[in-house]
Tab-separated table of C-alpha atoms and ligand atoms in Angstrom:
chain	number	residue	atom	x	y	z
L	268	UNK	CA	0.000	0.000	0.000
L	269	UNK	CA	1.186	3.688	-0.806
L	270	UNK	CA	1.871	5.892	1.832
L	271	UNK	CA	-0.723	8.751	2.312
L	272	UNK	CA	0.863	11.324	4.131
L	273	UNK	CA	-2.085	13.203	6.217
L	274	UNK	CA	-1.598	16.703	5.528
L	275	UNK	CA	-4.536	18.560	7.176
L	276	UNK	CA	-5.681	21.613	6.862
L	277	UNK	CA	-5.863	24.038	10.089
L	278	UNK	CA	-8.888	25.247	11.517
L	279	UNK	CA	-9.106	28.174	13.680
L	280	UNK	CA	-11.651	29.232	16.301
L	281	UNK	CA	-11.226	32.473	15.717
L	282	UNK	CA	-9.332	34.858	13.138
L	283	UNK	CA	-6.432	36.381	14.370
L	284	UNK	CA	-5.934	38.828	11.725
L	285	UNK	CA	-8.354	41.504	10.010
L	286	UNK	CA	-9.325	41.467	5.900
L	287	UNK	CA	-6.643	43.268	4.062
L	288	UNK	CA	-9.504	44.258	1.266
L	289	UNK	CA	-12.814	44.294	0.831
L	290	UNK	CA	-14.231	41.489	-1.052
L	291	UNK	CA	-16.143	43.684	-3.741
L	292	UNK	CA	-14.167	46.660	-4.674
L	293	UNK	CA	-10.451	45.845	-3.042
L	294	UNK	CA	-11.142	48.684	-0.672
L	295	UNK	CA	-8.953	48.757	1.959
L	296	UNK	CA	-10.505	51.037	5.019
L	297	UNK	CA	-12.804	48.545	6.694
L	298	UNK	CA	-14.800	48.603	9.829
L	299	UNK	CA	-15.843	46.017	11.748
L	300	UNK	CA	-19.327	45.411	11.821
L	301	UNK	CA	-20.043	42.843	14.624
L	302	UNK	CA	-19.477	39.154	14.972
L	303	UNK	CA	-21.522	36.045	15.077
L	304	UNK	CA	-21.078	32.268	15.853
L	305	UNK	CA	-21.152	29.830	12.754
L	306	UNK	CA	-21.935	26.446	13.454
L	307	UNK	CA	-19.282	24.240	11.539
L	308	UNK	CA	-19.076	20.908	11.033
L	309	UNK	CA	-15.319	19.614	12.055
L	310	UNK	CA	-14.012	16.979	14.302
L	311	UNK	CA	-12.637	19.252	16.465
L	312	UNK	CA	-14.595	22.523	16.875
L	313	UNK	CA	-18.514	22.847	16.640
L	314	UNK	CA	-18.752	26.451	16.023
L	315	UNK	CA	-16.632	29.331	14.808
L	316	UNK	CA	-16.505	32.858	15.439
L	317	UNK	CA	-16.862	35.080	12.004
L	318	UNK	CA	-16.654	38.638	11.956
L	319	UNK	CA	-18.486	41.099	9.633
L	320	UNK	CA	-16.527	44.292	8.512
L	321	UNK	CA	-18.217	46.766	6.131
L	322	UNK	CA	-16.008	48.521	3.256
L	323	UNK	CA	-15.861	52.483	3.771
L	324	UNK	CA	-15.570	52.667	-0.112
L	325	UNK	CA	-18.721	50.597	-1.341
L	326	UNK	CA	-20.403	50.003	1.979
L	327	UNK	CA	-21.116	46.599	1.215
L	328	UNK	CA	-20.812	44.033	4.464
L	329	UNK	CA	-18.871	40.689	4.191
L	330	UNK	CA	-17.900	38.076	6.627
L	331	UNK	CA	-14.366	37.116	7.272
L	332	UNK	CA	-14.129	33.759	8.526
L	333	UNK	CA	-11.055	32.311	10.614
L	334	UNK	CA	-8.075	30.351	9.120
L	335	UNK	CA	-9.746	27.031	7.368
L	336	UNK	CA	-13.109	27.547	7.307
L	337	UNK	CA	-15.241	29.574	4.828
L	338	UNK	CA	-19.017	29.996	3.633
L	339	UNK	CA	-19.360	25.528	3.263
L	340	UNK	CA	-21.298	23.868	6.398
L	341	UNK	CA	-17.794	22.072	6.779
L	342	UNK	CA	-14.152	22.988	7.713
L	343	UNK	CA	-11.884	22.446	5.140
L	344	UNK	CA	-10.367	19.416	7.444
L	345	UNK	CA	-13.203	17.968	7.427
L	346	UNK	CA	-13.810	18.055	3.741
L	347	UNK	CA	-10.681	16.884	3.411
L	348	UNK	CA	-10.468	13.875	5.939
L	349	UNK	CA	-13.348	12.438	4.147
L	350	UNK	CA	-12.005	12.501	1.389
L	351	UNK	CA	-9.067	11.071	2.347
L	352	UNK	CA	-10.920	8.012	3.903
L	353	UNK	CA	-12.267	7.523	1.193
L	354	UNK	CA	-9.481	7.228	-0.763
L	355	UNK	CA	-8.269	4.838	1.056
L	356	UNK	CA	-10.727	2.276	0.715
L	357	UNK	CA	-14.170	3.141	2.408
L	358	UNK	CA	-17.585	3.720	0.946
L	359	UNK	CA	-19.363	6.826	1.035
L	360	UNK	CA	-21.592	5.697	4.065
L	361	UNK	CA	-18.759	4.334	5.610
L	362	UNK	CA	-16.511	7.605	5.963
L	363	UNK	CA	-19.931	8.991	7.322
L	364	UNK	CA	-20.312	6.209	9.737
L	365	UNK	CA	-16.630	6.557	10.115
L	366	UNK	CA	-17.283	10.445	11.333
L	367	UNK	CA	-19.923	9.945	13.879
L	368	UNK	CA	-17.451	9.140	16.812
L	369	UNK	CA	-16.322	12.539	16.298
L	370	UNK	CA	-20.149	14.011	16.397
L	371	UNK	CA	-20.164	14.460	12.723
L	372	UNK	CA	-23.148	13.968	10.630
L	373	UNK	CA	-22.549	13.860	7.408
L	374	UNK	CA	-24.404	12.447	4.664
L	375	UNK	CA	-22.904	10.045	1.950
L	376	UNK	CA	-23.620	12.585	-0.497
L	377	UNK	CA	-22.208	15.078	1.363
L	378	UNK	CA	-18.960	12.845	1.487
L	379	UNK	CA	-19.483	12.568	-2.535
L	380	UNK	CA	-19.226	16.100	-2.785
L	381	UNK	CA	-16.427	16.844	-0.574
L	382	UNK	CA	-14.513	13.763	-3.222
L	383	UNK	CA	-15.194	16.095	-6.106
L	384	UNK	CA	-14.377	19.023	-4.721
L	385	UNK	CA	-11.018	17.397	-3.735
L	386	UNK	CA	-10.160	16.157	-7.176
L	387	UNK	CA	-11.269	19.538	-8.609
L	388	UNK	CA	-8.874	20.743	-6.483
L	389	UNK	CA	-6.182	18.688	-7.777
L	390	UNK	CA	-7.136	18.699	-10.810
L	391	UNK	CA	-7.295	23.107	-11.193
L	392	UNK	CA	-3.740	23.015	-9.649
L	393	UNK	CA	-1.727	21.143	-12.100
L	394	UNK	CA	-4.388	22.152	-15.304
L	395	UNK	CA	-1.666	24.699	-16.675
L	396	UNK	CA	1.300	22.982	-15.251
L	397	UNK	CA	3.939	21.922	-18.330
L	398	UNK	CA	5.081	18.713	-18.816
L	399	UNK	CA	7.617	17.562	-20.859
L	400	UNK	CA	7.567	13.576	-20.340
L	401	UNK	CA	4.045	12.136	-20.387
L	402	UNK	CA	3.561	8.471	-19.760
L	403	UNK	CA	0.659	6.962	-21.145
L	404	UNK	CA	-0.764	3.252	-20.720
L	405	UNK	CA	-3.869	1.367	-20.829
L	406	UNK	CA	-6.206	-0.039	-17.989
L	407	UNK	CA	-9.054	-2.215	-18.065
L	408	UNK	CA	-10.496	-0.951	-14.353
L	409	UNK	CA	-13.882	-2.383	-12.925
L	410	UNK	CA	-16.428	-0.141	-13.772
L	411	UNK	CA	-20.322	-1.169	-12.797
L	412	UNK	CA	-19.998	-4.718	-13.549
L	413	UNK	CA	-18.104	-3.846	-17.045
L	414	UNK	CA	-14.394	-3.284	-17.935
L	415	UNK	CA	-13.809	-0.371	-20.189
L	416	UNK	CA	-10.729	0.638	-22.090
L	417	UNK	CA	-9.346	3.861	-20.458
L	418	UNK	CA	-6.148	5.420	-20.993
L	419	UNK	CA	-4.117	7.016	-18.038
L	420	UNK	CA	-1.560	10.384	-18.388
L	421	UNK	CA	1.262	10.749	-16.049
L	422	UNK	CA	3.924	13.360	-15.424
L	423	UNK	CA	7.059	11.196	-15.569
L	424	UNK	CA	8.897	14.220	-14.188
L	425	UNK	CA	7.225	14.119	-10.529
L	426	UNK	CA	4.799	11.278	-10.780
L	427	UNK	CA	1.759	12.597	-10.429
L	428	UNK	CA	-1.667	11.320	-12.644
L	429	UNK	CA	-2.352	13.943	-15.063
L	430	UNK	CA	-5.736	12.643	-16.871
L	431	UNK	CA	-7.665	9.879	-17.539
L	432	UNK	CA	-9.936	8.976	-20.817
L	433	UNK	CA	-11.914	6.256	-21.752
L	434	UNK	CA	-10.304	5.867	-24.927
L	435	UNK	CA	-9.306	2.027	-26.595
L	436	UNK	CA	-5.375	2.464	-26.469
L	437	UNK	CA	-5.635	0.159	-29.733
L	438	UNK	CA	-7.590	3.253	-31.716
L	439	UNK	CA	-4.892	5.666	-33.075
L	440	UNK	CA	-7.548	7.509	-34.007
L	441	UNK	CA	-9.134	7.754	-30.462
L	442	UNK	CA	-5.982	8.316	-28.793
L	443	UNK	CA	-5.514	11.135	-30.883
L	444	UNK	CA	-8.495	13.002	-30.133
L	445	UNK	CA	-7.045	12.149	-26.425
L	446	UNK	CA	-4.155	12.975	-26.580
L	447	UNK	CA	-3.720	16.055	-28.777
L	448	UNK	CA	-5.250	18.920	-26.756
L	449	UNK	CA	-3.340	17.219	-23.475
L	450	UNK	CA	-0.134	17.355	-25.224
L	451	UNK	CA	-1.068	21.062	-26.346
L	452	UNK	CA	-2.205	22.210	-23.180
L	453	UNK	CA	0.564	21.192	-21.325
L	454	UNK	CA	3.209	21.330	-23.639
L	455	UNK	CA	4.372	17.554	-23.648
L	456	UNK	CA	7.798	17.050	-26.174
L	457	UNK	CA	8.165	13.725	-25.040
L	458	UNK	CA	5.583	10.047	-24.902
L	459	UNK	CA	6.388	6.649	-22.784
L	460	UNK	CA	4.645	4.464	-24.490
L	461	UNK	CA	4.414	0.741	-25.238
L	462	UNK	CA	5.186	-0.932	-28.547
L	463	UNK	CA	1.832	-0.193	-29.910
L	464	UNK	CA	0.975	0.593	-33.408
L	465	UNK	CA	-1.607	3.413	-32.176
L	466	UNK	CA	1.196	4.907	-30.119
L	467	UNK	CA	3.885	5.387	-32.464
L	468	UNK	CA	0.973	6.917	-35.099
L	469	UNK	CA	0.040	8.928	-32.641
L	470	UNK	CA	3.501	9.757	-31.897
L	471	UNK	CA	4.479	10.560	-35.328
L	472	UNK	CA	1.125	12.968	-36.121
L	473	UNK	CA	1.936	14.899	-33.389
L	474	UNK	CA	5.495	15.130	-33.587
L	475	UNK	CA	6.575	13.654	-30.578
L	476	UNK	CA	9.241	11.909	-29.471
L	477	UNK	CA	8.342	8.799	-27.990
L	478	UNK	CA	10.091	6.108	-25.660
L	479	UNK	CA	9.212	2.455	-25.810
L	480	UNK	CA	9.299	1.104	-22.366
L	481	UNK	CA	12.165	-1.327	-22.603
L	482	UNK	CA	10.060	-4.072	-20.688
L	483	UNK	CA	7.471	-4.056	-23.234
L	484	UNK	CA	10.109	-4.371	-26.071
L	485	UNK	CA	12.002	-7.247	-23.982
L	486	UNK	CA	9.216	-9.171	-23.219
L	487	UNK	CA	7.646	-9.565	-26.901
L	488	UNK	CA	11.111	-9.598	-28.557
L	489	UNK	CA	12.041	-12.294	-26.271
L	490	UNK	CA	9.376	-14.118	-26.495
L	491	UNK	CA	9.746	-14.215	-30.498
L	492	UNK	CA	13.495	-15.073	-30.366
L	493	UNK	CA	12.116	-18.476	-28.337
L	494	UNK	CA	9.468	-19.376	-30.750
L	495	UNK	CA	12.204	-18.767	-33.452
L	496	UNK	CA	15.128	-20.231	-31.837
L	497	UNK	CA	12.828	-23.919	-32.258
L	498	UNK	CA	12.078	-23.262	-36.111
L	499	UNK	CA	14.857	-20.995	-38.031
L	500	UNK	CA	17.576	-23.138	-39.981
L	501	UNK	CA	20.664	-24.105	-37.998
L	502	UNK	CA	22.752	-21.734	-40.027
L	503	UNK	CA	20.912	-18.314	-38.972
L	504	UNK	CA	20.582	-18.743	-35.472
L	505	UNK	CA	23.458	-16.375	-34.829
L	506	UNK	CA	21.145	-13.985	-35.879
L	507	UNK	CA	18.974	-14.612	-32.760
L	508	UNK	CA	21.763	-14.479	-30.713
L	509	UNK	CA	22.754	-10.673	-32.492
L	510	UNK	CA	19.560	-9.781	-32.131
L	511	UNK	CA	19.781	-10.511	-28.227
L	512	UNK	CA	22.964	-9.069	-27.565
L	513	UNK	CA	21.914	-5.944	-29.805
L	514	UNK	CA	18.696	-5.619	-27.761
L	515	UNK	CA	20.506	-5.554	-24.432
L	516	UNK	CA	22.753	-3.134	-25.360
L	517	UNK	CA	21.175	-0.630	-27.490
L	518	UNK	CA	24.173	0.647	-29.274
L	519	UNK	CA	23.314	4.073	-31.552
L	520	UNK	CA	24.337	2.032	-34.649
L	521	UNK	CA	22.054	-0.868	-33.623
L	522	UNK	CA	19.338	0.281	-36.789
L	523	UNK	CA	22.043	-0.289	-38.925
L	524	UNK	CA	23.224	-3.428	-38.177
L	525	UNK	CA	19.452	-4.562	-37.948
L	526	UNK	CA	18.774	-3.377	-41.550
L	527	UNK	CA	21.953	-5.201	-42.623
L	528	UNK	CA	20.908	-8.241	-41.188
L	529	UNK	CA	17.805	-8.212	-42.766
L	530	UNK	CA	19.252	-8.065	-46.089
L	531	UNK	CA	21.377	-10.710	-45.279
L	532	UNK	CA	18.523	-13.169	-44.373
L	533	UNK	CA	17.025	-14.745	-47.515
L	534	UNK	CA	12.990	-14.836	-48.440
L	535	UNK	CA	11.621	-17.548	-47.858
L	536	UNK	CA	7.783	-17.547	-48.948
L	537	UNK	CA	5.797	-20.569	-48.649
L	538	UNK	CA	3.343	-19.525	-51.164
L	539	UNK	CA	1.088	-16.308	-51.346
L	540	UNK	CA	-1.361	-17.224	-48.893
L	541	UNK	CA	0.666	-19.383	-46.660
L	542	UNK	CA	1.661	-18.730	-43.368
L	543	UNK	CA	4.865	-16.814	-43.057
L	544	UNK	CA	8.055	-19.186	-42.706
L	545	UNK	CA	10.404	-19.102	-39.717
L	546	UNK	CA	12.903	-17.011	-41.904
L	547	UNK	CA	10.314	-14.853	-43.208
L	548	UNK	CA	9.370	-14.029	-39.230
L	549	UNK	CA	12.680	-13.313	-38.871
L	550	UNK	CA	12.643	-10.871	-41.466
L	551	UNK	CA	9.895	-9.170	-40.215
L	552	UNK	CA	11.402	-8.660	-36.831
L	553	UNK	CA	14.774	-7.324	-38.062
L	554	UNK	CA	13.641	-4.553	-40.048
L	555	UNK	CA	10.518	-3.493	-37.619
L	556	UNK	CA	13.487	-3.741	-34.673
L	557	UNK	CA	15.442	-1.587	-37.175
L	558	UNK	CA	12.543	0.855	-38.270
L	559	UNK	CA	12.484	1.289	-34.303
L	560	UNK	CA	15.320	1.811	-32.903
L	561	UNK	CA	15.255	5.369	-32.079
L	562	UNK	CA	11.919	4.610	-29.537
L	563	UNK	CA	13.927	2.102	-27.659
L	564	UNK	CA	16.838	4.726	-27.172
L	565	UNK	CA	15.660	7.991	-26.498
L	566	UNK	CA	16.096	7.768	-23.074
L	567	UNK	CA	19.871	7.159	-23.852
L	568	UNK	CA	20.804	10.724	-24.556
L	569	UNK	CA	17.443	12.544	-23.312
L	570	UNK	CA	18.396	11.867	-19.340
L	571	UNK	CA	15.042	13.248	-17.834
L	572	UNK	CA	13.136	10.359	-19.864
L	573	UNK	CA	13.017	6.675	-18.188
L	574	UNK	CA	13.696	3.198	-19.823
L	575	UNK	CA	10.411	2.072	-18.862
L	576	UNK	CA	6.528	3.183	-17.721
L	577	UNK	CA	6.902	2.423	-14.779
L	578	UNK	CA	5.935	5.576	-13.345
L	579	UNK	CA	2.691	5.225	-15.108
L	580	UNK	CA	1.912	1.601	-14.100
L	581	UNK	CA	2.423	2.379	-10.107
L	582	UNK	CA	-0.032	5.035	-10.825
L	583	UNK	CA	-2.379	2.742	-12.457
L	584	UNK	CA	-1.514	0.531	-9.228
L	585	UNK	CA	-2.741	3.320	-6.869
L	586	UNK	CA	-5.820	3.857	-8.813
L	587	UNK	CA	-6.916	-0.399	-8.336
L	588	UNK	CA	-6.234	-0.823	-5.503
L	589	UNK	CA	-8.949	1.338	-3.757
L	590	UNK	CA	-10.707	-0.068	-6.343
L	591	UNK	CA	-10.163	-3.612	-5.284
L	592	UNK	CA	-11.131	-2.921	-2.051
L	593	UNK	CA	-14.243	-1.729	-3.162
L	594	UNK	CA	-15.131	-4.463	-5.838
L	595	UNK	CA	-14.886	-1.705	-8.924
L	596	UNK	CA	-16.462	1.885	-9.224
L	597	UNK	CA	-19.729	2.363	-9.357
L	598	UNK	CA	-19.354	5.859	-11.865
L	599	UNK	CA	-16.854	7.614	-13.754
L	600	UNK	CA	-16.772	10.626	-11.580
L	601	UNK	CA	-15.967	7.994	-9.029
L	602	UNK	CA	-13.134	6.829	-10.791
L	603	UNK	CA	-11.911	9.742	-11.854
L	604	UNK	CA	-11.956	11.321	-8.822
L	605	UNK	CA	-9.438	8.040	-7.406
L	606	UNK	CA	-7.375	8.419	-10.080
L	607	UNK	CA	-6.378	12.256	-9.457
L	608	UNK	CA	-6.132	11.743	-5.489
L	609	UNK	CA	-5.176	8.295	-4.901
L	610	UNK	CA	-2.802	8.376	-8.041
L	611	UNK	CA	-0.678	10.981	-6.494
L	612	UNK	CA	-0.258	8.999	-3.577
L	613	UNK	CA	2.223	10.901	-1.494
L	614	UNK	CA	1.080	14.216	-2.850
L	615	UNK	CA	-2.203	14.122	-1.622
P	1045	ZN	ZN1	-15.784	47.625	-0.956
C-alpha cells in the first residue's frame, strides 16, 4: 500500500488577523461590523466565530471567517479527511459512519461532494502545469460490472496522474483526439509508451518523441526469439543471438546493423497465402526492430526520460487498488476522482 501522508488543513476558532480588502471593490478602510457564531461541522470545533466588517468605499458588508473555514457547512479538514478516507478504501456511508465518533453527521452525499471538490482541487492546480515527459498506458479498471478501455496520463517528471480517458489504447484515431489537446495544453515534447501501433501513429502525427518502455520491447522480442530459436535453420541462429545481444545493449548504430541483417537473411515464402516461414518471421522482426530503434533509445541521450513506464503503471496501481477494495467503481466521476487523489499517492 502507498503511503498517504495526512496533511490537514488548520482550523481556527477564531481569526487572528483583520481582511486586508474588501471582497467587492479591493477597498482597503474597513470597519468592523459585529461578529456572530457559525456552526461548523469539524471533528474538532462545533462552532466558529466570524466577523463582519463593512467597506468604507462601497459600503457593502462581508464576513471574514477564521483560518480554514469559509461559507461551506464544513471545515476544510473535514472536507478533506473524508475525502481522504475515502481514498483509502471506504464507501461513502462508511466515511460517514466513520465520522460519527467525532459528532459528525454527514451524509454520503455530502462525502461525494467533498470527493469532487477534492479532485477539482487537484485537478485546477496542475491544469496549466507543463510537462515535458508524459507516460501513457492502458487499464481495463472495474467499472459497474463492465471493464472499459481507459487510458491514463502521467507526469514522468514528478509522478503525479495527469488525466484519464476512456479511450481504446488500440484506436490511433481515439488516442488522438485524447491525446492532442493534453499534449497542447501542457506542452508535452516527449511520450512513454508501449510498442503499440496506435502509439507510435500517434507519436508521429503529433510530432513527438516517444520512448518504448524497454520491458514491453524485452518481453515480446524475447518471447519471439524463443518461438524462433525452435524453427529458423541451424545456419541463422546467430542472428537470434545478435539480435539478443543488440537488444541488451542498445548501441546508436544498432538500426544499422538490424537493416543489414535483414538483407542478409534470404525470403523464404511458402506460397502467397501461406503462413509466413520461420525465416520470413525473422525478417519481419529485423527490419521493424530496425525501423524502431530510435523509440527504444531515447532515453539514452534525453536523461530526464526513463527506460520504462513504470511511473505510469504504479499510478495505475494506486488507482486499483482502492478499487479492489471496493469491488470496482460504481461511476466515472468515481473513478476519476481516485485516479487524481489516490494516483498521487504521497502528494495528496
Ligand atoms: Zn468595498
Amino acid at each position: 500500500m502507498s503511503i498517504v501522508v495526512l496533511q490537514l488543513p488548520t482550523v481556527k476558532r477564531k481569526t487572528e488577523t483583520r481582511p486586508k480588502k474588501c471582497r467587492y471593490c479591493q477597498g482597503e478602510i474597513l470597519q468592523r461590523w459585529g461578529k456572530s457564531k457559525k456552526p461548523v461541522r469539524d471533528n474538532r470545533y462545533r462552532s466558529v466565530q466570524v466577523y463582519r466588517y463593512r467597506c468604507c468605499s462601497c459600503r457593502r458588508t462581508f464576513r471574514h471567517y477564521p483560518q480554514g473555514v469559509d461559507q461551506a457547512d464544513q471545515s476544510l479538514r473535514l472536507r478533506k479527511l473524508a475525502a481522504i478516507y475515502w481514498v483509502m478504501g471506504m464507501s461513502l456511508r462508511s466515511v460517514a459512519l466513520a465520522l460519527t465518533p467525532f459528532g459528525i453527521k454527514l451524509s454520503h452525499m455530502s462525502v461525494w461532494r467533498d470527493l469532487q471538490e477534492q479532485a477539482e482541487l487537484k485537478e485546477q492546480q496542475y491544469h496549466w502545469q507543463p510537462v515535458r515527459v508524459l507516460g501513457v498506458d492502458g487499464a481495463y479498471p472495474l467499472l459497474s460490472g463492465k471493464k472499459p478501455p481507459v487510458l491514463i496520463a502521467v507526469d514522468l517528471g514528478d509522478g503525479r496522474p495527469v488525466a484519464i480517458g476512456q479511450v481504446d489504447e488500440s484506436n490511433p484515431q481515439a488516442v488522438r483526439r485524447w491525446l492532442e489537446p493534453l499534449v497542447k495544453r501542457l506542452g508535452v515534447s516527449v511520450i512513454v509508451t508501449d510498442d503499440l501501433a496506435s502509439f507510435r501513429k500517434v507519436a508521429e502525427k503529433l510530432d513527438l518523441e516517444q520512448q518504448v518502455c524497454q520491458f514491453h520491447v524485452r518481453r515480446w522480442v524475447g518471447r519471439t526469439l524463443r518461438e524462433l530459436k525452435d524453427t529458423v535453420p541451424k545456419d541463422w541462429l546467430w542472428v537470434l543471438e545478435e539480435v539478443k545481444t543488440l537488444l541488451t545493449e542498445l548501441p546508436p548504430e544498432g538500426s544499422r546493423r538490424l537493416f543489414e541483417l535483414w538483407k542478409q537473411v534470404p525470403e523464404r515464402r511458402a506460397g502467397r497465402d501461406g503462413p509466413l516461414s520461420a525465416l520470413d518471421r525473422l525478417r519481419y522482426l529485423l527490419i521493424r526492430l530496425s525501423e524502431h530503434w530510435d523509440s527504444y533509445r531515447l532515453f539514452d541521450w534525453q536523461p530526464d526520460v526513463p527506460w520504462t513506464n513504470n511511473g505510469t503503471e504504479q499510478v495505475i496501481g494506486r488507482m486499483k487498488m482502492r478499487s479492489r477494495t471496493v469491488r470496482g467503481y460504481k461511476s466515472w466521476q468515481g473513478m476519476h476522482a481516485a485516479l487524481l487523489l489516490a494516483g498521487s499517492g504521497a502528494a495528496f
